[in-house]
Coordinates of C-alpha atoms and ligand atoms in Angstrom, one line a residue:
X12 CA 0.0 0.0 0.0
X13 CA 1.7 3.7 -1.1
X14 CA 1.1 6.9 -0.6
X15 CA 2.8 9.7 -3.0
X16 CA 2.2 13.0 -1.5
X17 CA 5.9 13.1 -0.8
X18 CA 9.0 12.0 -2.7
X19 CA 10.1 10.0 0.9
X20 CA 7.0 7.9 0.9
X21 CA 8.0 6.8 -2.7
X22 CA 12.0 6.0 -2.4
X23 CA 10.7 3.7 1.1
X24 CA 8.3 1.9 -1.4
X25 CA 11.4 1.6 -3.8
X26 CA 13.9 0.5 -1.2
X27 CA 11.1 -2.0 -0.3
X28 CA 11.1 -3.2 -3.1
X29 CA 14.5 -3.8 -3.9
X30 CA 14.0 -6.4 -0.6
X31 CA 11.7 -7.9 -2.0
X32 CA 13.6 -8.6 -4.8
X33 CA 16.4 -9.9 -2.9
X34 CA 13.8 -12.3 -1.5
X35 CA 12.7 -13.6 -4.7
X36 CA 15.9 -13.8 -6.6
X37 CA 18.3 -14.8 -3.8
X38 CA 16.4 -16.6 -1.5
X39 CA 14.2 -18.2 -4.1
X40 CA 11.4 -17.5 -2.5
X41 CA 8.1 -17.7 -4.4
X42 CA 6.4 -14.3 -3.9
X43 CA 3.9 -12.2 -6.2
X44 CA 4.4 -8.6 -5.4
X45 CA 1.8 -6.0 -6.2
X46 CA 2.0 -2.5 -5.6
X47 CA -1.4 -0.7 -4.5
X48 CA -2.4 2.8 -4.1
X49 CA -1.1 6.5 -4.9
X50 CA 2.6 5.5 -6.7
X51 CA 0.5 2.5 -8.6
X52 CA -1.7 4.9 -9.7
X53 CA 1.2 7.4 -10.5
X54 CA 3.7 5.3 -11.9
X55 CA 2.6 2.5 -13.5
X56 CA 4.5 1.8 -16.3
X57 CA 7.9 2.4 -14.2
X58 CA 6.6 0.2 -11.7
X59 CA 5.8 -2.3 -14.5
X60 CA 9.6 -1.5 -16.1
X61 CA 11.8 -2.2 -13.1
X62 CA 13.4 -5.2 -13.7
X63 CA 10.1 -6.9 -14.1
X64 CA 9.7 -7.1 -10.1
X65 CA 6.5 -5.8 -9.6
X66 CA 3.0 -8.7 -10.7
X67 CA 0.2 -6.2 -9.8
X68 CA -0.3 -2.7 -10.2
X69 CA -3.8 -1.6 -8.7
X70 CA -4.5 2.1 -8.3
X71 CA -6.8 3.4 -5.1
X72 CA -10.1 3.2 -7.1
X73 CA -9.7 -0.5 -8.6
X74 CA -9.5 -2.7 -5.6
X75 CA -12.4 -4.8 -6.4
X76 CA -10.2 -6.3 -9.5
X77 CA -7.9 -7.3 -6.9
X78 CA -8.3 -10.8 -6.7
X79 CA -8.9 -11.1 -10.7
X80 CA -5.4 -9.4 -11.4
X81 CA -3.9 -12.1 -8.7
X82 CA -5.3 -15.0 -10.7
X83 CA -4.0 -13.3 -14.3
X84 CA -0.2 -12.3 -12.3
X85 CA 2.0 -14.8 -12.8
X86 CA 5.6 -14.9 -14.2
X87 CA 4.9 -14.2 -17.7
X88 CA 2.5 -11.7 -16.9
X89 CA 2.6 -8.7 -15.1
X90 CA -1.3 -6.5 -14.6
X91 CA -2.3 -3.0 -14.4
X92 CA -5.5 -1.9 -13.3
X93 CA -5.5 2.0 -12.4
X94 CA -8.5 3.3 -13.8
X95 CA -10.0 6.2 -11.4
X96 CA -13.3 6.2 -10.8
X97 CA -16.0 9.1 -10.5
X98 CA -18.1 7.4 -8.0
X99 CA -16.3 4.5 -6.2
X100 CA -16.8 5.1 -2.7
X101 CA -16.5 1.4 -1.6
X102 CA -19.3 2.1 0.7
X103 CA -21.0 -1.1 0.1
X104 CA -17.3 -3.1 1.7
X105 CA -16.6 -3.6 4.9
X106 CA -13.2 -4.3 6.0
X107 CA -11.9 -7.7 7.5
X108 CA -10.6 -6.8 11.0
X109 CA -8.6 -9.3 12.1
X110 CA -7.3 -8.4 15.8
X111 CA -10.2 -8.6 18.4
X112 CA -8.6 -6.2 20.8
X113 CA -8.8 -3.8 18.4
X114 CA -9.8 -0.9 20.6
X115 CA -10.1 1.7 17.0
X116 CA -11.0 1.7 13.5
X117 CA -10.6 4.2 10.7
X118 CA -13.4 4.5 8.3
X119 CA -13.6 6.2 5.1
X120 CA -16.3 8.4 4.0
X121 CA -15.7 10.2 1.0
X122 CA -12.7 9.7 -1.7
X123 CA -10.9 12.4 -3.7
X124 CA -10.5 16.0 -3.5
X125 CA -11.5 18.8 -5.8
X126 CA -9.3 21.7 -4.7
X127 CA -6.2 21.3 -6.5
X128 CA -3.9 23.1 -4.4
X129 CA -0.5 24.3 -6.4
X130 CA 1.6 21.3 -4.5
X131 CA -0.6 18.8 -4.0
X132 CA -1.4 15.3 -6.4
X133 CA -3.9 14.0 -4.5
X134 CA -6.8 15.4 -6.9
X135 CA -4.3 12.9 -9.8
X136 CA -4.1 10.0 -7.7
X137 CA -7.3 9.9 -6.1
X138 CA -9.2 12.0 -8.6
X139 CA -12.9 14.2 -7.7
X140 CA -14.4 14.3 -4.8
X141 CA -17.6 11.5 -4.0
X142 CA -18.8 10.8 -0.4
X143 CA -20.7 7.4 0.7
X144 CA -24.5 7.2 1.5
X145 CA -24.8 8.3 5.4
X146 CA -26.8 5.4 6.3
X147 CA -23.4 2.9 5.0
X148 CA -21.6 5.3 7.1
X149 CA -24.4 4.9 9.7
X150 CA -24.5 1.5 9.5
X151 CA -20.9 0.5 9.6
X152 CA -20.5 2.4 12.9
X153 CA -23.2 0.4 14.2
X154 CA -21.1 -2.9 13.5
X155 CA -17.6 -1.5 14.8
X156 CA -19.4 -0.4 18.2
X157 CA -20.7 -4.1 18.2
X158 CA -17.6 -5.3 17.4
X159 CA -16.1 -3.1 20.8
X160 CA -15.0 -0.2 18.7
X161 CA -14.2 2.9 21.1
X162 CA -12.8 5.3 18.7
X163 CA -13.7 5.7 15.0
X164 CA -11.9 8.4 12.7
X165 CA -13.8 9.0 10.0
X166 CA -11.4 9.7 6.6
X167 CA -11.2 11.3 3.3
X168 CA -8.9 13.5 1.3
X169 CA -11.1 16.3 1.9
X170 CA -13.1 15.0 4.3
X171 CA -15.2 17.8 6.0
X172 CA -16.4 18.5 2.0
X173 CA -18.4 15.5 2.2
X174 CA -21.4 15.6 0.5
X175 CA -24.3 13.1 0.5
X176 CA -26.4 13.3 -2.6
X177 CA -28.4 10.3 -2.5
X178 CA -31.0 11.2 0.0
X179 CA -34.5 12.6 -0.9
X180 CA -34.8 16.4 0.1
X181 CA -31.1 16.3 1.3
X182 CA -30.9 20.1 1.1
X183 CA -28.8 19.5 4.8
X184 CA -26.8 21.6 7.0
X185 CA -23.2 23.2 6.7
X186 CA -23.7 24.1 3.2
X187 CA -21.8 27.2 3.6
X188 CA -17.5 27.8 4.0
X189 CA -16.3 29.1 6.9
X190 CA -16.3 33.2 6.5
X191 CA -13.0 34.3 4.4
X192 CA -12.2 31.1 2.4
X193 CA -13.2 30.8 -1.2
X194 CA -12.6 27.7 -3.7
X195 CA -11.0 27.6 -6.7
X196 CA -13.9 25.3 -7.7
X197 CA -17.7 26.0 -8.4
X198 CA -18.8 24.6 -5.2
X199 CA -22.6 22.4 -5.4
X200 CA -26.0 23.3 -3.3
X201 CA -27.6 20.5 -2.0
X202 CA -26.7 16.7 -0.1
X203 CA -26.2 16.0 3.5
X204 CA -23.1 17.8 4.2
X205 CA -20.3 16.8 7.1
X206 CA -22.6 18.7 10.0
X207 CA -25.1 16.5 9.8
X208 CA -23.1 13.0 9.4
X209 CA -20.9 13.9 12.4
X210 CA -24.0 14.8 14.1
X211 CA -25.7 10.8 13.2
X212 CA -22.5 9.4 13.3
X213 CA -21.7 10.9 17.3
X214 CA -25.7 9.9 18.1
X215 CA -25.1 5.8 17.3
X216 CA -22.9 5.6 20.4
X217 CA -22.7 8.4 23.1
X218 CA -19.6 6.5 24.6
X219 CA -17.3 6.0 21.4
X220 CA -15.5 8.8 20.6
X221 CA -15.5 10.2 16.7
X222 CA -12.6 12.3 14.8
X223 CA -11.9 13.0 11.6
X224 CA -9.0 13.5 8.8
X225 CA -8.0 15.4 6.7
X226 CA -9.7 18.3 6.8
X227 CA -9.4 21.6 5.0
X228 CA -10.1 24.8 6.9
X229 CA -12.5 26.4 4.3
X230 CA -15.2 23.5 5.3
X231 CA -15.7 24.7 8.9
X232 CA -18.8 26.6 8.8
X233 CA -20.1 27.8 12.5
X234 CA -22.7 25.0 12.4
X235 CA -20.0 22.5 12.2
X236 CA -18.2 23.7 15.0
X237 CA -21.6 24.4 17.0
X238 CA -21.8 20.6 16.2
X239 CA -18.4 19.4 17.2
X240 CA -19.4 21.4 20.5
X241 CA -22.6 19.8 21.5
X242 CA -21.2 16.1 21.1
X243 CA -19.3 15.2 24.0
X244 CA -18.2 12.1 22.1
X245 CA -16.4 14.2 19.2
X246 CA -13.3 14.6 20.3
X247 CA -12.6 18.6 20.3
X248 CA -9.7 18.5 18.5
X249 CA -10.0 20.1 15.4
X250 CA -6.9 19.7 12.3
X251 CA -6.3 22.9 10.8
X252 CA -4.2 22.5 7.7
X253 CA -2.4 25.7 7.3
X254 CA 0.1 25.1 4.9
X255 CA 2.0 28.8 5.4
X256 CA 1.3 31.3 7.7
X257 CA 2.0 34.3 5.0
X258 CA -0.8 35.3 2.7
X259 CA 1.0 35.7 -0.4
X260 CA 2.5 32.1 -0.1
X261 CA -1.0 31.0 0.6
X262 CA -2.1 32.4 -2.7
X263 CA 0.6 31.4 -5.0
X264 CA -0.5 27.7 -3.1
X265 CA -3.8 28.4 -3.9
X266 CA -5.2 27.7 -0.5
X267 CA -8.5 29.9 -1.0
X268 CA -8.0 31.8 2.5
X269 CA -5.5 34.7 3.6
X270 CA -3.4 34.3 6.8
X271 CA -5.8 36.7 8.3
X272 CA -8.9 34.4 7.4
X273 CA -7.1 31.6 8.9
X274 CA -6.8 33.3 12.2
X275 CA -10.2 34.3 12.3
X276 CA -11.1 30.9 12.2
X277 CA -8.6 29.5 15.0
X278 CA -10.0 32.4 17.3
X279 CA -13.9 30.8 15.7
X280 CA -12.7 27.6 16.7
X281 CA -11.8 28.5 20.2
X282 CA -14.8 30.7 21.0
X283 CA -16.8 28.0 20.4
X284 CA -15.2 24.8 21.5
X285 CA -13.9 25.7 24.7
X286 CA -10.3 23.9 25.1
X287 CA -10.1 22.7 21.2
X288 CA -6.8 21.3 20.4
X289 CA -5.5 22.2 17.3
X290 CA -3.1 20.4 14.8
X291 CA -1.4 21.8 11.5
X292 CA 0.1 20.4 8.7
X293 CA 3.2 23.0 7.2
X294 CA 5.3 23.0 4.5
X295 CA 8.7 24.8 4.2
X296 CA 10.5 25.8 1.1
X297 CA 7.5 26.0 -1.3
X298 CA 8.5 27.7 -4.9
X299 CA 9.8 30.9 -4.5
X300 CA 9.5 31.2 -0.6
X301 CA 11.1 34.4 0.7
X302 CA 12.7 34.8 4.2
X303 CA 9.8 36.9 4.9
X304 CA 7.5 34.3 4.0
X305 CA 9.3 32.0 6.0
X306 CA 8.8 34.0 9.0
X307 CA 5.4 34.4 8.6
X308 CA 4.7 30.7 9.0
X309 CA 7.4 30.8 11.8
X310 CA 5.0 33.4 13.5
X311 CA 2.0 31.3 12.9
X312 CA 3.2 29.0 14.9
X313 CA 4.4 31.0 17.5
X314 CA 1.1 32.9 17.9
X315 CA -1.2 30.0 17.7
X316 CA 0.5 27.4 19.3
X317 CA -1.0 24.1 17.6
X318 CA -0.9 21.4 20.4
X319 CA 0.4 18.9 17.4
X320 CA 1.5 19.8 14.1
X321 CA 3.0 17.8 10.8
X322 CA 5.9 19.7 9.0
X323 CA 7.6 18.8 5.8
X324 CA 9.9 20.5 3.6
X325 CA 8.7 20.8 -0.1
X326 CA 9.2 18.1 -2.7
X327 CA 8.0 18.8 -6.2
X328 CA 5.5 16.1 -7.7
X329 CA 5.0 15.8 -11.2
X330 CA 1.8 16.7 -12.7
X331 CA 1.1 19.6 -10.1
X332 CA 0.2 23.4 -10.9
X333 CA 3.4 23.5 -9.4
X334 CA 5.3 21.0 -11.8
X335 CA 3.9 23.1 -14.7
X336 CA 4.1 26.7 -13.8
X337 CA 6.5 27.0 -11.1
X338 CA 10.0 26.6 -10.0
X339 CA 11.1 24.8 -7.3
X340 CA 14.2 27.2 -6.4
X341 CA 14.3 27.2 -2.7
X342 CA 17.9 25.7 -2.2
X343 CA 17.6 22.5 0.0
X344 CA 19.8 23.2 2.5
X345 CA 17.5 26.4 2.9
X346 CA 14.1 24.6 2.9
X347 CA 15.9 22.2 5.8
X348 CA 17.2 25.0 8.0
X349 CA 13.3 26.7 7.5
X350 CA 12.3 23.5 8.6
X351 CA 14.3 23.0 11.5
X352 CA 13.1 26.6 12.7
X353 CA 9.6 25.7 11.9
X354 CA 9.7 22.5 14.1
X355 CA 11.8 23.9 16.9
X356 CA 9.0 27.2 17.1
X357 CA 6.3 24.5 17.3
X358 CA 7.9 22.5 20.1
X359 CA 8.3 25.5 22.3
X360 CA 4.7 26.8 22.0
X361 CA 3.3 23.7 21.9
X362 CA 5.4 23.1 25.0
X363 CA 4.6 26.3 27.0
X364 CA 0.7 26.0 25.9
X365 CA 1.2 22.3 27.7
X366 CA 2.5 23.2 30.8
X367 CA 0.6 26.6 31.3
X368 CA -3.1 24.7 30.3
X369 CA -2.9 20.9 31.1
X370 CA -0.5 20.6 34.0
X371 CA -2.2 20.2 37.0
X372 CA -5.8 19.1 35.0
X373 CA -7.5 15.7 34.6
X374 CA -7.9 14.5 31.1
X375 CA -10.3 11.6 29.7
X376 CA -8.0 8.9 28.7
X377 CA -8.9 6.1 25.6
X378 CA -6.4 3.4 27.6
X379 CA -4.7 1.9 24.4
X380 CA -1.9 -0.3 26.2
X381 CA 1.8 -0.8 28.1
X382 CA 3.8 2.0 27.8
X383 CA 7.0 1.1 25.9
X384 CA 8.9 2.9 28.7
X385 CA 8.8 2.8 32.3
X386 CA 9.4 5.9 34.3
X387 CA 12.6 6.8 35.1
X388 CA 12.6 5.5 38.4
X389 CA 11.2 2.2 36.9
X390 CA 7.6 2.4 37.6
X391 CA 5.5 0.2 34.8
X392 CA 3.1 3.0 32.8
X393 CA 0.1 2.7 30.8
X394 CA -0.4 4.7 27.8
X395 CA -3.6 6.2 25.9
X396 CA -4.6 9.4 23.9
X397 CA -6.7 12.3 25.4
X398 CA -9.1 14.0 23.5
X399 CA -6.9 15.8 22.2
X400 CA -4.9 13.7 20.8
X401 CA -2.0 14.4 22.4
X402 CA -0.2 10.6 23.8
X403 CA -0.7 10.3 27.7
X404 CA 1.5 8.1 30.1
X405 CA 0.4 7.2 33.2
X406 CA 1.3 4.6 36.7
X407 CA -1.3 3.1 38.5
X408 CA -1.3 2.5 41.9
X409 CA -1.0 -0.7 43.6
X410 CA -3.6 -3.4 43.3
X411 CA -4.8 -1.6 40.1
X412 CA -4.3 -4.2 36.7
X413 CA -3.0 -2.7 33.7
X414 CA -4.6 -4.7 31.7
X415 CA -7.9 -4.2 32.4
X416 CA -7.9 -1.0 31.1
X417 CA -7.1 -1.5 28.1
X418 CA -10.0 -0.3 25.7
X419 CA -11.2 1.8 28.4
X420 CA -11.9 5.5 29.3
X421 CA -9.5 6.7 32.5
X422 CA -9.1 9.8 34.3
X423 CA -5.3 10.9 34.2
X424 CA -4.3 13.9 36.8
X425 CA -1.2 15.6 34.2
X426 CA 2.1 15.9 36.1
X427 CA 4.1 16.9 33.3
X428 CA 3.8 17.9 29.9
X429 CA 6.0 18.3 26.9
X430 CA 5.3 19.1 23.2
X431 CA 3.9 16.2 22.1
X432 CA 3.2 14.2 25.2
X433 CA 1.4 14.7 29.1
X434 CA 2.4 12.3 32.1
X435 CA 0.4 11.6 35.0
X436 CA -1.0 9.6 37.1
X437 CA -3.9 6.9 37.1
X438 CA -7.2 8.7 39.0
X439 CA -10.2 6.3 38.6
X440 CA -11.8 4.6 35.3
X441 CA -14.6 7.4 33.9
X442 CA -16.8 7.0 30.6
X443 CA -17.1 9.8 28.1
X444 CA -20.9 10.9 29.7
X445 CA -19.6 10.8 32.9
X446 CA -16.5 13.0 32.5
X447 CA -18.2 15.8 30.5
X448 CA -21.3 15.7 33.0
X449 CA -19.0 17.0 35.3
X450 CA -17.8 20.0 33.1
X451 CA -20.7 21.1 31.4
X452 CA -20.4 22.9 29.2
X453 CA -17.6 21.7 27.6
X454 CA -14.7 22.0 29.8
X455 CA -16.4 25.3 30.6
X456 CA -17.3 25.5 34.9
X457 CA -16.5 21.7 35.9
X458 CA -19.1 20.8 38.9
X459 CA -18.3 19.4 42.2
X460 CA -19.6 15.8 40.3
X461 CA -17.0 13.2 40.0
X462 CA -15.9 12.2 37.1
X463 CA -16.2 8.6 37.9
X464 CA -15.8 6.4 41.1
X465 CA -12.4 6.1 41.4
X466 CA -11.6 2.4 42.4
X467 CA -8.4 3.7 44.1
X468 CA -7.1 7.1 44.9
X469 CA -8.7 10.4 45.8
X470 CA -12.2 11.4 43.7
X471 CA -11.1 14.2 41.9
X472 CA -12.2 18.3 42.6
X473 CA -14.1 20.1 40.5
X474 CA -11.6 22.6 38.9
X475 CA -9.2 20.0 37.7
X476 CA -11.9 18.2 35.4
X477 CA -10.8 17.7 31.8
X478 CA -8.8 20.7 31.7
X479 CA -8.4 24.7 31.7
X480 CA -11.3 26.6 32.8
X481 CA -12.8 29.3 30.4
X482 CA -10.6 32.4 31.1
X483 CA -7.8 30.1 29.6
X484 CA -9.7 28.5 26.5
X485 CA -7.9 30.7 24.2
X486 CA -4.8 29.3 24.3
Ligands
SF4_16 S1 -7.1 20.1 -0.1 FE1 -5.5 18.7 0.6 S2 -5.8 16.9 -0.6 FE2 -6.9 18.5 -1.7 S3 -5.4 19.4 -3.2 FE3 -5.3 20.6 -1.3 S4 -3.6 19.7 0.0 FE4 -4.2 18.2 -1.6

């Protein structure tokens, strides 16, 4: 399985496959390799040229003809199928999950992307945008929380643009883009829009917790947020995909917003999910970045302080706007020093924002396993995510089983906090109702409630449920 959005992905799928190779040829074993996904779809006839390694080459829309190009593959012949498709949505397959303790499933909704930003080759490997039925979306959800499913991320490449066109009347909610971003795309009326699938999605289940990826920030209307905020069980952690944090890099990416726009939306965001996370995704060293430029996004990161954020430098792909209008003439040990001073701004804000909001503060835990390291004065730790997102490590105290928590929601008390991570301590098992019935609304003025009878330990006060009060919301 590939991905292409960046030239690493593609040289570990080459590497890979000179392994495999090595397998095959050396060890004689008898192998048939195929090569799925973005780079299939991209490069098929150099994946069918190298040295006659690779059997199967099935782009992301022609899965079903998996198992008839395994039966055609064999030595003599190698097979290709990487049609794209203008409604696949493979909303009718449900995939095989092999491991019971499975605590989390991802679970696609919509395929492709219509915005054809200047870098990107998504809209070329995955083509337009289509969204599944809600009720196959519905439905699934059902099965996964039957299947004890207690966290479902709901995917696509634009995924907050989903659009359900298949129910009668489905005129829907969230129609509109957030205030300041435009498309470079003559957007539709009509169809169930994101709004109201997060909002069936969150009602199958009030204890399993819903996020979604990959977002893009033009699709968060007020009445998605208002959403996200009445839904204890969506995670309020919102990805904000800024890209740049300077306006004219933003329009020579053609992002559809301003730096100024974006803002407005992170302050949106804030107002109206008390305590929302926020993740980015950045890119240094796009065509023709100036050092001005540069420190603009530094800036952005500086003055919003995303609690997680995903940073790259720029690699050219073929077939972009980019590929055929710009150049890519940021020197590379320039875009790696921009990076560097991208990451390092993050850490620090991220880190401060930590310390200052979640230190002290209990957060609702999704217990996922063993820590891979004990503390540092050898105490075991367990480990889960907070609704943020963010990873949290934890002890127990004695008499209380790892193990059993595993798949569960916990209350953590934060100790310490870094840029990517929060430490604490064990407080008491809690369920998603219970924990926000003690902050309503939202993290907002925490009541004397507990959060959950704690089988060991003290019951926790009011002020240190789920996190920062209001006065500090805004991060
Ligand atoms: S919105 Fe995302 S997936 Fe679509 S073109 Fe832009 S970066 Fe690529």
């Amino acid at each position: 399985m590939t991905c292409a959005i960046r030239d690493g992905a593609e040289q570990k799928i080459w590497a890979r496959l000179d392994q495999l190779k090595a397998m095959r040829t050396k060890q004689g074993l008898s192998l048939k390799v195929g090569v799925l996904g973005c780079m299939a779809e991209r490069l098929r006839d150099k994946l069918l040229d190298q040295g006659k390694l690779v059997d199967v080459v099935c782009g992301p829309d022609a899965y079903r003809s998996l198992p008839y190009l395994l039966a055609l593959a064999d030595e003599n012949h190698q097979v290709a199928n990487v049609m794209l498709s203008a409604d696949e949505t493979y909303a009718d397959i449900m995939p095989l999950r092999l491991d019971p303790s499975q605590i989390s499933a991802h679970l696609s909704i919509m395929r492709g992307c219509n915005n054809m930003c200047a870098f990107c080759i998504v809209p070329f490997t995955r083509g337009t945008e289509r969204s599944r039925p809600i009720q196959s979306i519905v439905d699934e959800v059902r099965k996964l929380c039957e299947q004890g499913i207690r966290e479902v991320t709901l995917l696509g490449q634009n995924v907050n643009s989903y659009r359900d066109t298949t129910a009668i009347n489905a005129l829907g909610l969230g129609s509109d883009l957030a205030p300041g971003f435009s498309t470079i795309y003559k957007r539709k009326d009509g169809g169930l829009r994101f709004a109201e699938l997060i909002d069936r999605v969150a009602a199958v289940d009030p204890e399993l917790r819903i996020r979604f990826t990959s977002p893009h920030p033009k699709d968060f209307p007020d009445d998605l947020l208002h959403v996200i905020r009445a839904h204890p069980n969506i995670c309020n952690q919102l990805h904000l995909p800024a890209q740049s944090g300077s306006t004219t890099m933003l329009q020579r990416m053609r992002r559809g917003y301003s730096r100024d726009a974006f803002l407005s939306l992170v302050e949106r965001a804030r107002a109206l999910i008390p305590n929302v996370a926020l993740s980015t995704d950045i890119i240094a060293g796009f065509c023709g970045e100036t050092e001005a430029e540069h420190q603009d996004t530094v800036s952005l990161m500086r003055d919003v302080a995303f609690d997680q954020a995903f940073m790259f430098a720029y690699s050219m792909r073929e077939k972009t706007f980019a590929h055929r209008h710009m150049e890519d003439n940021v020197p590379a040990g320039v875009k790696s020093r921009r990076l560097a001073e991208i990451i390092a701004t993050h850490y620090d804000a991220a880190k401060s924002k930590h310390q200052r909001m979640l230190v002290g503060t209990w957060q609702l835990v999704l217990v996922d396993g063993k820590a891979r390291r004990n503390t540092k004065d050898g105490r075991e730790q367990y480990a889960g995510r907070a609704e943020s997102n963010l990873k949290v490590h934890f002890t127990l105290p004695d008499g209380v089983m790892g193990e059993s928590l595993v798949g569960k929601y916990v209350a953590v008390e934060v100790h310490t906090a870094s840029g990517a991570s929060l430490s604490g301590e064990f407080r008491g098992v809690s369920s998603i109702r219970e924990f926000h019935a003690a902050s309503e609304p939202r993290g907002m003025t925490p009541t004397a409630s507990a959060v959950a009878p704690a089988p060991v330990g003290a019951l926790p006060t009011a002020e240190r449920v789920v996190g920062a009060t209001a006065s500090s919301a805004s991060g």
